[in-house]
Tab-separated table of C-alpha atoms in Angstrom:
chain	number	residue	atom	x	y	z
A	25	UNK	CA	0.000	0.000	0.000
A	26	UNK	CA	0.988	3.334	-0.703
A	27	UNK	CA	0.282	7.021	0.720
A	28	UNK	CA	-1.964	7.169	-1.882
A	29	UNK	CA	-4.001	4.265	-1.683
A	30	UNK	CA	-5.645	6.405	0.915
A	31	UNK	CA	-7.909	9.163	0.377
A	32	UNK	CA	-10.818	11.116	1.884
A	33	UNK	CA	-13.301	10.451	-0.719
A	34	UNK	CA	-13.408	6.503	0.156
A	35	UNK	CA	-15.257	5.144	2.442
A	36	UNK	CA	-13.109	2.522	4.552
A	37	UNK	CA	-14.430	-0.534	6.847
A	38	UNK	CA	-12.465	-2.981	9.501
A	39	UNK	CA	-9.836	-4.185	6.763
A	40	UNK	CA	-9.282	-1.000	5.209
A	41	UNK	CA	-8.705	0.594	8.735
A	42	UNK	CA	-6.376	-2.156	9.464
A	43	UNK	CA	-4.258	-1.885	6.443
A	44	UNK	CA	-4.131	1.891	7.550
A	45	UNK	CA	-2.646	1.515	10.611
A	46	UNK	CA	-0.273	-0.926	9.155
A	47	UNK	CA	0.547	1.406	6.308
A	48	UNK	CA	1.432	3.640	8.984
A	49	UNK	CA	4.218	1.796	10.654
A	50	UNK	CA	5.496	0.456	7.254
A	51	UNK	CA	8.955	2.220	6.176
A	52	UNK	CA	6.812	4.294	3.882
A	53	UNK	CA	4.369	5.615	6.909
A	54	UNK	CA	4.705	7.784	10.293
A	55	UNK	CA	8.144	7.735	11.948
A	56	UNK	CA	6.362	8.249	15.064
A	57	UNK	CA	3.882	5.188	14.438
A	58	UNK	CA	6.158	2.594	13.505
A	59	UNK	CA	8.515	2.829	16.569
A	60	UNK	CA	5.233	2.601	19.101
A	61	UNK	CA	5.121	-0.405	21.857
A	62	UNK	CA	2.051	-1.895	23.688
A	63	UNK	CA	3.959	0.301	26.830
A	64	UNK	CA	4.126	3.721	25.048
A	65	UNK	CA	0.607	3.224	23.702
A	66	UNK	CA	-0.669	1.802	27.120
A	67	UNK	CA	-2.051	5.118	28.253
A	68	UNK	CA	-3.318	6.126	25.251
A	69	UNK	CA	-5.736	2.817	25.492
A	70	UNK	CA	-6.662	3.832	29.075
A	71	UNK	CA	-7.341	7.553	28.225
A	72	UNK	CA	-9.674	6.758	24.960
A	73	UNK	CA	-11.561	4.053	26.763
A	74	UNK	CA	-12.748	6.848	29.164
A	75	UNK	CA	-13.354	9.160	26.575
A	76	UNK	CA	-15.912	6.732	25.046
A	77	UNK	CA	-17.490	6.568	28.564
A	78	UNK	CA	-17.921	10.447	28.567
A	79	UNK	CA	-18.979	10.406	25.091
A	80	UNK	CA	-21.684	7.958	26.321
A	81	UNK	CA	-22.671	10.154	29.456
A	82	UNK	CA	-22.807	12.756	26.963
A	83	UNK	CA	-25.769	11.143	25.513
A	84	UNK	CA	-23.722	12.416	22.632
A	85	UNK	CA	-24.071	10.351	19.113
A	86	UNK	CA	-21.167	11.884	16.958
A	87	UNK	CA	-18.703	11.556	19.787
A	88	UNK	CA	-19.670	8.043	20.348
A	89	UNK	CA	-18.815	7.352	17.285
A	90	UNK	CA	-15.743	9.456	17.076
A	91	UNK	CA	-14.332	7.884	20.462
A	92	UNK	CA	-15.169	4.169	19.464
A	93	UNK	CA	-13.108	4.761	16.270
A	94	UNK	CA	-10.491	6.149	18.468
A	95	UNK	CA	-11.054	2.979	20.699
A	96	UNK	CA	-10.433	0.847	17.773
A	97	UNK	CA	-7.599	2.173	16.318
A	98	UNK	CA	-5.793	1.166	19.523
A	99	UNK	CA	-7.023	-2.723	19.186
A	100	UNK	CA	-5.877	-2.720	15.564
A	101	UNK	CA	-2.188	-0.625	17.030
A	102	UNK	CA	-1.643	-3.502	19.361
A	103	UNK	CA	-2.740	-6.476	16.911
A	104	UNK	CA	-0.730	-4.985	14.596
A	105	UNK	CA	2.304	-5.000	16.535
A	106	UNK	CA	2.162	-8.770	17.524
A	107	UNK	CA	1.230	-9.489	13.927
A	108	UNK	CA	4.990	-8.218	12.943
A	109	UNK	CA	6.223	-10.413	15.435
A	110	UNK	CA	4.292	-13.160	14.327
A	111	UNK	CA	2.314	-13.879	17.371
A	112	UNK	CA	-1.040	-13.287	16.543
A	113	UNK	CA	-3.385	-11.577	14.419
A	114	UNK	CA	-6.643	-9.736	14.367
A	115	UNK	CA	-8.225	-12.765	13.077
A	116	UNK	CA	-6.923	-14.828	16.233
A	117	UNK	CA	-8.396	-11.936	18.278
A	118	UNK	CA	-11.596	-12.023	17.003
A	119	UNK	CA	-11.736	-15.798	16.880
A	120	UNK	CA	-10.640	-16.285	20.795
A	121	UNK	CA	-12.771	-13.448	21.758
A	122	UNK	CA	-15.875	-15.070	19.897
A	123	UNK	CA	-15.001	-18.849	21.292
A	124	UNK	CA	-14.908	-17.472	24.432
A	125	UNK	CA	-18.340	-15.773	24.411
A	126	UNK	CA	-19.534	-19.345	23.558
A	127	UNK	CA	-18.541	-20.951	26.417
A	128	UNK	CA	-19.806	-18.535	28.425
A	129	UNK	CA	-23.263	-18.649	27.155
A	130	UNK	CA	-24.423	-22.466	27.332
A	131	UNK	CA	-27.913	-21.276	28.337
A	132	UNK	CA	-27.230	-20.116	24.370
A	133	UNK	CA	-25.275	-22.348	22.420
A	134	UNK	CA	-25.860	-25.773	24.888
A	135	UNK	CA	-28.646	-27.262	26.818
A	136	UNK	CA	-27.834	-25.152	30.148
A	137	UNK	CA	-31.216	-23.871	31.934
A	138	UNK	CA	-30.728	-20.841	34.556
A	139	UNK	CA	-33.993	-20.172	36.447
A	140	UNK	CA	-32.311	-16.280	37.304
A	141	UNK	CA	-30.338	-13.575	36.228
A	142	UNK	CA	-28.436	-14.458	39.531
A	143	UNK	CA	-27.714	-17.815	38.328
A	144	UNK	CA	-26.653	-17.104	35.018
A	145	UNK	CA	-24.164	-13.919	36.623
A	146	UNK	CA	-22.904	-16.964	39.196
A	147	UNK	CA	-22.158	-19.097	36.254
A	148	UNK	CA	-20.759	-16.642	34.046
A	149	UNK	CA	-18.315	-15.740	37.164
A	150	UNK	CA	-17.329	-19.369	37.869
A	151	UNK	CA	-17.036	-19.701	33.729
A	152	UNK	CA	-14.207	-17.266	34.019
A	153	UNK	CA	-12.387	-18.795	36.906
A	154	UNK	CA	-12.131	-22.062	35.112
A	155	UNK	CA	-11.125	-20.343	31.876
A	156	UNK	CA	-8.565	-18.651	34.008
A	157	UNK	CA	-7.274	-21.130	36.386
A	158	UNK	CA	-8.390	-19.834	39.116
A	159	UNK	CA	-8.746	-22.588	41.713
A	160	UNK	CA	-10.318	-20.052	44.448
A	161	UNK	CA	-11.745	-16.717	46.263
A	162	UNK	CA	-8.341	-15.795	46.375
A	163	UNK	CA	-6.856	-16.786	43.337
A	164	UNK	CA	-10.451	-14.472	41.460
A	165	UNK	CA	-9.163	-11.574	43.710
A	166	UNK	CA	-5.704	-11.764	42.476
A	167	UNK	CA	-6.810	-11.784	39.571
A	168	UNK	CA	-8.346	-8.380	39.257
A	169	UNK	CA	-6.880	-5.559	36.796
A	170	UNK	CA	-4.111	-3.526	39.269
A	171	UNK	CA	-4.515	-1.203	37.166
A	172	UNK	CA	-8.413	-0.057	37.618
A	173	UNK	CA	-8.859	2.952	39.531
A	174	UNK	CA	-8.635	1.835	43.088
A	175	UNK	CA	-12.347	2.359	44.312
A	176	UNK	CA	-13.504	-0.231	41.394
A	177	UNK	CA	-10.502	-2.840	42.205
A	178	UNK	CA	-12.012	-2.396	45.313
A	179	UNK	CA	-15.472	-3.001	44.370
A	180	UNK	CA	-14.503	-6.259	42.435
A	181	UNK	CA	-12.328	-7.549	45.228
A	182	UNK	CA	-15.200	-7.255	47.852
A	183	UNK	CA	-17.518	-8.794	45.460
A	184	UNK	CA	-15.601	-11.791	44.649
A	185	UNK	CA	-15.202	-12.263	48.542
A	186	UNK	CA	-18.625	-12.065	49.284
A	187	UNK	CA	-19.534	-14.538	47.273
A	188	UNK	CA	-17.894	-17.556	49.293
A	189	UNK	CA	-18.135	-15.889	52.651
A	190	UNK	CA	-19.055	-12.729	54.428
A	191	UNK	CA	-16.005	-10.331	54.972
A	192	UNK	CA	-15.846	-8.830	58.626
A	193	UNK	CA	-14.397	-5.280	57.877
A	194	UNK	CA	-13.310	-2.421	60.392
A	195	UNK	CA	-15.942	0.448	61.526
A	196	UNK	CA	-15.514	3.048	59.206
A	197	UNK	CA	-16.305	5.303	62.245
A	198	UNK	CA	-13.870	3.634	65.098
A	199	UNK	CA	-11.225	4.218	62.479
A	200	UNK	CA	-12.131	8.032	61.817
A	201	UNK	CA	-11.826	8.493	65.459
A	202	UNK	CA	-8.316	7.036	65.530
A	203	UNK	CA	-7.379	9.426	63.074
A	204	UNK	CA	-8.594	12.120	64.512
A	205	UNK	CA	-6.117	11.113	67.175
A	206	UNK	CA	-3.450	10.372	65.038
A	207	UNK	CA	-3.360	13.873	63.276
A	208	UNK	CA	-3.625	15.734	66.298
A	209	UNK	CA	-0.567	13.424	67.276
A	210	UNK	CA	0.766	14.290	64.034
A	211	UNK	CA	1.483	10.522	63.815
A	212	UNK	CA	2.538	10.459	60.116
A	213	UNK	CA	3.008	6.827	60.330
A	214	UNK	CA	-0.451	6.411	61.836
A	215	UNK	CA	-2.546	8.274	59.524
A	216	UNK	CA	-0.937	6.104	56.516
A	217	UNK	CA	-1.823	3.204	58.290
A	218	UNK	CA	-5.634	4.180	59.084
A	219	UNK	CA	-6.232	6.062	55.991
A	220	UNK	CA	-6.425	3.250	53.541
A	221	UNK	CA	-8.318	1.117	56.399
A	222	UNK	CA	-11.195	3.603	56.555
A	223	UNK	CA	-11.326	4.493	52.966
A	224	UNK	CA	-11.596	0.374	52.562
A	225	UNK	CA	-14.231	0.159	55.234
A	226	UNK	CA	-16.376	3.119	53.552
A	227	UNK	CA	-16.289	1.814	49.732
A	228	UNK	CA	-17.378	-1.828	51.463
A	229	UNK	CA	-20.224	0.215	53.327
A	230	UNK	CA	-21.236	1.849	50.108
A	231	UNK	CA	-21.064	-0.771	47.204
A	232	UNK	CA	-24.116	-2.434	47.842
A	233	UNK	CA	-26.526	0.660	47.026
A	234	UNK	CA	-23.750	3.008	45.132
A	235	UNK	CA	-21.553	3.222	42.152
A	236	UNK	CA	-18.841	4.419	44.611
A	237	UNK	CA	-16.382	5.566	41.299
A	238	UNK	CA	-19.769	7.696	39.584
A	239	UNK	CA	-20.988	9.419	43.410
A	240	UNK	CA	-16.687	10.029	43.570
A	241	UNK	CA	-17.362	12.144	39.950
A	242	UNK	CA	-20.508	13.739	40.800
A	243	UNK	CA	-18.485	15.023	44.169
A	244	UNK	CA	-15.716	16.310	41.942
A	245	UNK	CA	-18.231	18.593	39.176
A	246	UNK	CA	-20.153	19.502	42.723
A	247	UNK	CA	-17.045	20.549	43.924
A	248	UNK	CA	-16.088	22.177	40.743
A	249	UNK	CA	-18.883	24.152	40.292
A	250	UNK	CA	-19.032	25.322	43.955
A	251	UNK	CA	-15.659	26.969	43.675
A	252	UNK	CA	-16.544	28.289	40.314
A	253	UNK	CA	-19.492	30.251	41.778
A	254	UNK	CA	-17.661	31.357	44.243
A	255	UNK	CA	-15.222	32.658	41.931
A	256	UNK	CA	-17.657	34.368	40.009
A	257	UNK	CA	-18.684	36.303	43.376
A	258	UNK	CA	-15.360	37.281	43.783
A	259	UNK	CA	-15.212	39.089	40.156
């Protein structure tokens, strides 16, 4: 393919958006694309999934659709990377991705019968353990993304615990009162001891009627547009 193969009057689908982005690292495309690595793209993946998610608060059509292509040109990045190497392609993707989805609908594609959503969610959860080897509670909380912002990891965590037994956690109170004490102390080693304990104890209190990552936004535009008022009275 060459530079000109590609032009604004076409209209391009999957494969002609894949041979794109591997025009683009070929020795005739972007110096800057061709020397990228699933590291120095990893943020760039992060950063456009969210933008999708805003894009979907947003109610907003055009910037779905703008932010999914974005989305997607990082999937067809990375599978084009490990296609050079000769690892895998986006064929293998697609074809894992769509074998898995089988296995994890039997109620679909076998003879499986689930009498409730809660069934099926229980069965789709022990599904992926198997798929992943994961022999236990513990291996399933292990097994959750480190890198997910922390109140979600924290979400998952408790709710893979919960579901063998029930998790006695601190009082989120007893602990604010020990930092209380610790501060005026000024007992740095304290308060970064208690801090994470209470914060734990509060998502765990929360997560059964809250989204504790969305009410965490809400508090941050709240707090945004507080001080922006109060800017505004200030001019």
């Amino acid at each position: 393919m060459q530079a000109e193969d590609f032009t604004l009057d076409k209209n391009y689908d999957v494969e002609g958006f894949r041979e794109f982005i591997d025009f683009l690292r070929s020795e005739n495309g972007c110096p800057w694309d061709k020397v990228q690595t699933h590291e120095s793209l990893r943020q760039n993946c992060v950063e456009e999934a969210y933008e999708v998610c805003e894009a979907i608060d947003e109610k907003n059509t055009e910037h779905l659709k703008e932010e999914l292509g974005d989305l997607l040109m990082q999937v067809l990045f990375h599978c084009s990377i490990e296609e050079e190497k000769g690892n895998f392609s986006l064929e293998d993707v697609c074809d894992a991705s769509v074998k898995k989805l089988i296995r994890r609908h039997p109620h679909v594609f076998a003879e499986e019968n689930y009498q409730s959503m809660g069934e099926f969610l229980n069965a789709w959860e022990d599904n992926k353990r198997a798929e992943h080897g994961q022999k236990n509670t513990a291996d399933a909380m292990e097994g959750v993304a480190h890198s997910l912002p922390s109140t979600w990891r924290c979400d998952k965590i408790l709710r893979k615990a919960e579901k063998d037994v029930r998790i006695e956690l601190g009082s989120f109170l007893a602990y604010a009162a020990e930092l209380d004490k610790a501060a005026e102390a000024g007992s740095t080693e304290d308060m970064e001891r208690l801090y994470p304990k209470m914060m734990f104890a509060l998502l765990a209190r929360m997560k059964h009627s809250i989204n504790t990552e969305m009410i965490l936004q809400k508090a941050c535009d709240q707090f945004i547009l507080r001080f922006c008022q109060t800017q505004e009275g200030k001019e």
